[in-house]
XYZ file of C-alpha atoms in Angstrom:
443
model
C -18.014 38.165 17.574
C -20.222 41.229 16.864
C -19.017 44.795 16.771
C -19.932 47.233 19.527
C -19.898 50.948 18.588
C -22.726 52.239 20.780
C -23.080 56.034 20.478
C -19.563 56.771 19.288
C -20.899 59.416 16.903
C -24.694 59.285 16.895
C -25.085 58.831 20.632
C -27.608 56.015 20.020
C -27.688 52.658 21.926
C -27.188 50.649 18.740
C -26.754 47.323 20.580
C -30.191 47.601 22.152
C -31.634 48.747 18.859
C -30.162 45.721 17.049
C -31.351 43.352 19.829
C -34.879 44.709 19.491
C -34.820 44.281 15.729
C -33.543 40.699 16.126
C -36.245 39.997 18.720
C -38.901 41.038 16.218
C -37.225 38.968 13.527
C -37.092 35.957 15.900
C -40.816 35.900 16.721
C -41.460 32.902 14.407
C -38.596 31.017 16.054
C -39.902 31.856 19.524
C -43.312 30.519 18.560
C -41.628 27.399 17.185
C -39.757 26.857 20.452
C -43.062 27.101 22.299
C -44.477 24.391 20.053
C -41.458 22.176 20.761
C -41.921 22.575 24.516
C -45.625 21.789 24.234
C -44.916 18.745 22.048
C -42.257 17.474 24.470
C -44.588 17.872 27.451
C -47.331 16.046 25.592
C -44.949 13.270 24.521
C -43.737 12.793 28.095
C -47.328 12.531 29.297
C -48.214 9.955 26.623
C -45.074 7.960 27.445
C -46.126 7.863 31.097
C -49.575 6.657 30.094
C -48.125 4.090 27.715
C -45.920 2.664 30.472
C -48.943 2.144 32.719
C -50.993 0.593 29.926
C -48.149 -1.770 28.980
C -47.821 -2.867 32.625
C -51.571 -3.474 32.728
C -51.318 -5.576 29.553
C -48.764 -7.840 31.269
C -50.834 -8.103 34.450
C -54.037 -8.843 32.554
C -52.323 -11.399 30.314
C -51.215 -13.369 33.368
C -54.635 -13.019 34.976
C -56.232 -14.476 31.844
C -54.342 -17.771 32.227
C -56.283 -20.570 33.983
C -53.078 -21.689 35.716
C -52.951 -18.339 37.518
C -55.910 -19.496 39.613
C -54.296 -22.722 40.819
C -53.791 -20.980 44.128
C -53.912 -23.045 47.276
C -52.532 -22.861 50.788
C -51.340 -25.829 52.800
C -51.426 -25.978 56.581
C -50.174 -28.539 59.097
C -51.337 -29.305 62.616
C -47.691 -29.699 63.683
C -44.655 -27.476 63.209
C -42.588 -30.664 62.789
C -44.367 -31.483 59.534
C -44.440 -28.740 56.907
C -46.231 -28.699 53.581
C -45.579 -26.681 50.419
C -47.616 -26.472 47.245
C -46.524 -26.796 43.633
C -48.056 -27.124 40.164
C -51.132 -29.308 39.975
C -52.198 -28.751 43.577
C -55.777 -29.474 44.528
C -57.812 -29.151 47.686
C -57.621 -32.059 50.127
C -56.837 -33.245 53.637
C -54.801 -36.190 54.944
C -53.327 -37.480 58.216
C -49.727 -38.751 58.483
C -47.746 -40.330 61.289
C -43.968 -39.997 61.094
C -42.258 -43.300 61.939
C -38.650 -42.333 61.303
C -36.441 -39.737 59.638
C -34.024 -40.218 56.763
C -30.342 -40.228 57.614
C -26.893 -40.638 56.073
C -24.781 -43.652 56.967
C -21.784 -43.024 59.204
C -19.196 -45.755 59.784
C -15.967 -45.373 61.790
C -12.876 -47.524 62.127
C -11.085 -48.492 65.287
C -8.039 -46.436 66.405
C -5.305 -46.256 63.737
C -1.987 -44.634 63.032
C -1.566 -46.095 59.520
C -3.702 -48.127 57.155
C -2.609 -51.729 57.528
C -3.744 -53.027 54.116
C -2.715 -52.235 50.550
C -6.346 -51.701 49.511
C -9.850 -51.255 50.834
C -13.138 -52.143 49.183
C -16.322 -50.075 49.380
C -19.531 -51.820 48.345
C -22.699 -49.817 47.770
C -26.281 -50.817 48.617
C -26.760 -52.253 45.130
C -23.855 -54.648 45.677
C -21.308 -52.951 43.428
C -17.828 -53.188 44.919
C -15.039 -50.707 44.244
C -11.459 -51.491 45.206
C -9.469 -48.449 46.259
C -5.672 -48.450 46.354
C -4.202 -45.589 48.400
C -0.816 -44.168 47.409
C 0.569 -45.417 50.745
C -0.518 -46.586 54.150
C -0.783 -42.967 55.304
C -4.242 -42.209 56.636
C -4.184 -38.953 54.668
C -3.587 -40.943 51.470
C -6.502 -43.241 52.310
C -8.761 -40.220 52.892
C -7.660 -38.650 49.598
C -8.152 -41.889 47.647
C -11.699 -42.359 48.953
C -12.731 -38.756 48.458
C -11.520 -38.669 44.856
C -13.090 -42.003 43.899
C -16.486 -40.407 43.140
C -18.461 -42.959 45.143
C -20.633 -40.498 47.039
C -18.727 -41.311 50.233
C -16.646 -38.866 52.247
C -13.711 -40.020 54.376
C -12.452 -37.921 57.275
C -9.477 -38.381 59.616
C -10.548 -37.751 63.207
C -8.025 -37.221 66.023
C -8.912 -39.291 69.139
C -6.121 -38.339 71.513
C -3.661 -40.936 72.738
C -5.231 -43.607 70.558
C -4.179 -41.747 67.435
C -6.886 -41.376 64.790
C -10.025 -42.975 63.473
C -11.313 -42.778 59.914
C -14.938 -41.808 59.490
C -16.790 -42.804 56.294
C -20.065 -40.966 55.576
C -22.519 -41.291 52.710
C -23.082 -37.950 51.015
C -26.788 -38.639 50.538
C -29.426 -39.821 52.951
C -31.555 -42.918 52.473
C -31.085 -46.660 52.393
C -29.993 -46.604 48.751
C -26.936 -44.543 49.739
C -25.729 -47.183 52.201
C -22.358 -48.911 51.826
C -20.042 -51.397 53.494
C -16.279 -51.429 53.944
C -14.712 -54.829 53.205
C -11.430 -56.390 52.187
C -9.591 -54.963 55.154
C -8.355 -56.152 58.493
C -9.520 -52.889 60.034
C -12.479 -53.183 62.409
C -15.438 -50.858 61.769
C -18.539 -49.786 63.664
C -21.774 -48.543 62.031
C -22.444 -45.404 64.078
C -25.506 -44.469 62.069
C -27.071 -46.728 59.435
C -28.370 -45.474 56.098
C -32.094 -44.998 56.510
C -35.150 -43.849 54.591
C -37.730 -41.550 56.133
C -41.038 -43.279 56.772
C -44.563 -42.026 57.255
C -47.808 -43.922 57.695
C -51.092 -42.789 56.187
C -54.370 -43.605 57.932
C -52.444 -45.104 60.862
C -54.438 -47.312 63.191
C -56.894 -48.401 60.508
C -57.099 -51.390 58.210
C -56.171 -49.029 55.354
C -52.843 -48.031 56.942
C -50.190 -47.417 54.301
C -46.460 -46.947 54.904
C -44.469 -44.726 52.535
C -40.709 -44.224 52.481
C -38.451 -41.509 51.057
C -34.676 -41.258 50.737
C -34.954 -37.726 52.096
C -37.152 -36.142 54.733
C -39.354 -34.718 51.974
C -42.190 -36.697 50.430
C -42.937 -35.219 46.999
C -46.537 -35.123 45.760
C -47.967 -36.863 48.793
C -51.147 -35.267 47.509
C -51.174 -33.854 43.949
C -48.885 -30.812 44.058
C -48.237 -31.185 47.810
C -44.699 -31.762 49.127
C -44.362 -32.729 52.797
C -41.178 -32.353 54.857
C -40.801 -34.042 58.252
C -38.362 -33.002 60.959
C -39.291 -35.248 63.887
C -40.916 -38.574 64.639
C -44.541 -38.265 65.733
C -46.564 -40.572 67.938
C -49.916 -39.208 66.848
C -51.271 -38.299 63.393
C -50.491 -34.891 61.915
C -53.259 -33.377 59.789
C -52.328 -31.719 56.490
C -54.972 -29.519 54.882
C -54.937 -27.942 51.413
C -57.543 -25.250 50.693
C -58.156 -22.863 47.826
C -56.427 -19.514 48.463
C -59.388 -17.191 48.029
C -57.326 -14.243 49.296
C -54.836 -14.637 46.453
C -57.611 -15.080 43.878
C -59.325 -11.952 45.173
C -56.007 -10.088 44.879
C -55.888 -10.940 41.156
C -59.298 -9.379 40.533
C -58.742 -6.347 42.765
C -55.284 -5.797 41.263
C -56.784 -5.705 37.790
C -59.324 -3.085 38.877
C -56.612 -1.043 40.626
C -54.446 -1.086 37.490
C -57.357 0.130 35.366
C -58.296 2.871 37.817
C -54.704 4.131 37.913
C -54.891 4.639 34.157
C -58.317 6.263 34.291
C -57.096 8.634 37.018
C -54.033 9.624 34.991
C -56.120 10.323 31.898
C -58.650 12.310 33.929
C -55.939 14.412 35.571
C -54.196 15.145 32.277
C -57.518 15.980 30.588
C -58.777 18.413 33.230
C -59.197 22.125 32.421
C -57.745 24.464 35.034
C -58.006 28.208 35.644
C -55.478 30.649 37.071
C -54.906 34.386 37.306
C -52.170 36.177 35.382
C -50.100 39.145 36.555
C -52.755 41.531 35.291
C -55.439 39.808 37.340
C -57.139 38.207 34.344
C -58.457 34.659 34.487
C -56.476 32.258 32.334
C -57.987 28.917 31.305
C -55.585 26.055 30.558
C -56.620 22.765 28.983
C -54.955 19.536 30.130
C -52.454 17.805 27.856
C -54.989 15.073 27.005
C -57.982 17.382 26.649
C -59.697 16.653 23.347
C -57.191 13.909 22.461
C -59.124 11.297 20.505
C -56.407 8.649 20.778
C -56.243 8.839 24.567
C -60.026 8.997 24.805
C -60.292 5.815 22.713
C -57.787 4.022 24.963
C -59.807 4.996 28.021
C -63.087 3.840 26.493
C -61.693 0.563 25.167
C -60.269 -0.386 28.546
C -63.465 0.567 30.359
C -65.587 -1.437 27.918
C -63.296 -4.457 28.190
C -63.693 -4.477 31.959
C -67.421 -3.807 32.134
C -68.999 -5.714 29.231
C -71.060 -8.810 30.193
C -69.497 -12.264 30.293
C -71.816 -15.022 29.057
C -74.744 -12.712 29.601
C -73.763 -11.779 33.147
C -72.587 -8.344 34.249
C -69.246 -8.168 36.069
C -71.121 -6.254 38.768
C -72.550 -9.610 39.849
C -69.109 -10.540 41.176
C -68.314 -7.088 42.568
C -66.748 -5.291 39.580
C -68.864 -2.309 38.575
C -68.657 1.132 36.928
C -68.990 4.263 39.063
C -70.675 7.529 38.100
C -67.256 9.095 37.512
C -66.318 6.563 34.837
C -63.992 4.464 36.972
C -64.326 0.936 38.351
C -65.213 -0.208 41.838
C -64.236 -3.515 43.416
C -66.523 -4.865 46.139
C -64.401 -7.407 48.024
C -67.341 -8.654 50.117
C -69.511 -9.278 47.074
C -66.623 -10.940 45.252
C -65.911 -13.247 48.223
C -69.570 -14.293 48.402
C -69.683 -15.012 44.663
C -66.406 -16.953 44.854
C -67.691 -19.097 47.700
C -70.931 -19.841 45.824
C -69.495 -20.514 42.359
C -65.681 -20.517 42.344
C -65.355 -21.923 38.818
C -67.801 -19.372 37.388
C -66.155 -16.427 39.149
C -62.667 -17.426 38.057
C -63.885 -17.883 34.475
C -65.426 -14.388 34.543
C -62.225 -12.802 35.840
C -60.223 -14.677 33.203
C -62.529 -13.442 30.431
C -62.385 -9.838 31.651
C -58.604 -10.078 31.987
C -58.268 -11.409 28.453
C -60.311 -8.533 27.027
C -58.370 -5.958 29.045
C -55.082 -7.517 27.921
C -56.141 -7.203 24.275
C -57.263 -3.580 24.649
C -54.105 -2.647 26.548
C -51.827 -4.383 24.051
C -53.585 -2.646 21.137
C -52.681 0.687 22.726
C -49.200 -0.060 24.047
C -47.659 -2.602 21.657
C -44.043 -1.520 21.182
C -44.310 -1.827 17.397
C -47.771 -0.658 16.361
C -49.682 0.367 19.489
C -51.836 3.458 19.073
C -50.053 5.226 21.926
C -46.684 4.046 20.613
C -47.483 5.489 17.195
C -48.502 8.785 18.780
C -45.215 8.977 20.672
C -43.232 8.160 17.528
C -45.097 10.819 15.542
C -44.551 13.473 18.213
C -40.854 12.685 18.502
C -40.520 13.009 14.730
C -42.245 16.406 14.807
C -39.966 17.586 17.616
C -36.906 16.577 15.607
C -38.213 18.424 12.537
C -38.963 21.555 14.545
C -35.534 21.296 16.133
C -33.939 21.463 12.699
C -36.075 24.483 11.844
C -34.991 26.207 15.049
C -31.359 25.541 14.159
C -31.965 27.093 10.719
C -33.434 30.128 12.428
C -30.324 30.412 14.604
C -28.180 30.644 11.476
C -30.574 33.112 9.861
C -30.699 35.360 12.922
C -26.934 35.268 13.328
C -26.551 36.422 9.724
C -29.164 39.121 10.275
C -27.372 40.407 13.378
C -24.062 40.518 11.523
C -25.708 42.466 8.698
C -27.274 44.994 11.082
C -24.024 45.461 12.958
C -22.251 46.211 9.692
C -24.964 48.697 8.678
C -24.801 50.551 11.960
C -21.021 50.442 11.984
C -21.002 51.982 8.505
C -23.535 54.586 9.640
C -21.400 55.582 12.619
C -18.346 55.750 10.368
C -20.191 57.939 7.860
C -21.456 60.176 10.633
C -17.892 60.478 11.858
C -16.740 61.563 8.394
C -19.561 64.096 8.110
C -18.771 65.432 11.556
C -15.139 65.855 10.617
C -16.141 67.691 7.440
C -18.491 69.920 9.400
C -15.803 70.769 11.904
C -13.364 71.549 9.052
C -15.860 73.828 7.308
C -16.594 75.532 10.590
C -12.925 76.152 11.151
C -12.507 77.464 7.605
C -15.367 79.891 7.955
C -14.021 81.073 11.260
C -10.656 81.813 9.671
C -12.046 84.076 6.923
C -11.160 87.887 7.350
C -13.913 90.325 8.254
C -15.294 92.135 5.173
C -16.487 95.766 5.491
C -19.508 96.371 3.322
C -20.587 99.871 4.552
C -19.672 103.456 3.075
C -17.883 106.462 4.724
C -18.824 110.284 4.540
C -16.553 113.287 4.506
């Protein structure tokens, strides 16, 4: 803690005087702090740019994959037959007539109060018989024994009023292959619902009619990459249509252009030179954080070139991707749609090629290990750390300087106090001397 002896003897504001001297001494540190702030602002801006470029690299990498263009939509002429697409889908159309739906088998016993036999035998559709021995004739024990046998059959005790109970046996899966029979018992049973496969007919009513079955209500890969699910029997054909999803393909191309333009806009904004007026009314010109930055300029140019260079001798503008006068890209959806309709394979190949080049340029800039922007960020952060250490050294130096000045001024005030005391003593001594007559008298 510093000493405070303002004006005790000299009457001077020594604290202000010391603060002013320290302020002059701290000018190099103040300039250094300004450099740190500028470096941090620049680093933050480059990090923001790097994040956008890295995201573009991921988007472009996906857009460069041929599989990304296997985009199709499936429609059905009936809400009772739905279609979904999967890998390997291709355009096509087919009619189906639903003959029946898949179902689980349900078998129930007659009214019971206890199980009359020591065992029961369940035989599956493949003919494999399993003998089950309940712990007792209790219906609950029979239910437990069946449910823990791992046969894919669930037993349930159902209360039926005055008649007591019935046991219901249900297959856990649908389809004929999940069917079963209950034998080896004196208990009567009724098949409430038989095990049944779903069935559809292709090209019904023609000599080419073909019946197809499925253990579930879904028919996988009815067409390549097309799964069809039925929910009701139909008496007339349902038309399933698979078409290329041009909207989704267009979104890939337009998304790539949007991602590039976002980066170009950020660079342009951060490179702009602005003017303002200071408190004295003078015009102050301020350059953007990226103004004159060769690394950022190279990133901008590399991305623009990757997106605009010809593909197999054809300009991307032929499919609606062109450069504007302001150095950004423009996507013409109408032109792209026309080109896609005329030559879908050629358009998709062009977008893939552009995407691959953009992905390479973006990765070169944003790679987390050796990207040009990454290296810039690392270098700036290192400089900030170094300057931070220098600022800390200045703090120690200025603290020592302040302590030294406080001691000097404290000593000065003390010395002035001593001199003042001496002066007061001398004054008092002089005042105490007797008057001395130096004149002469006459008679």
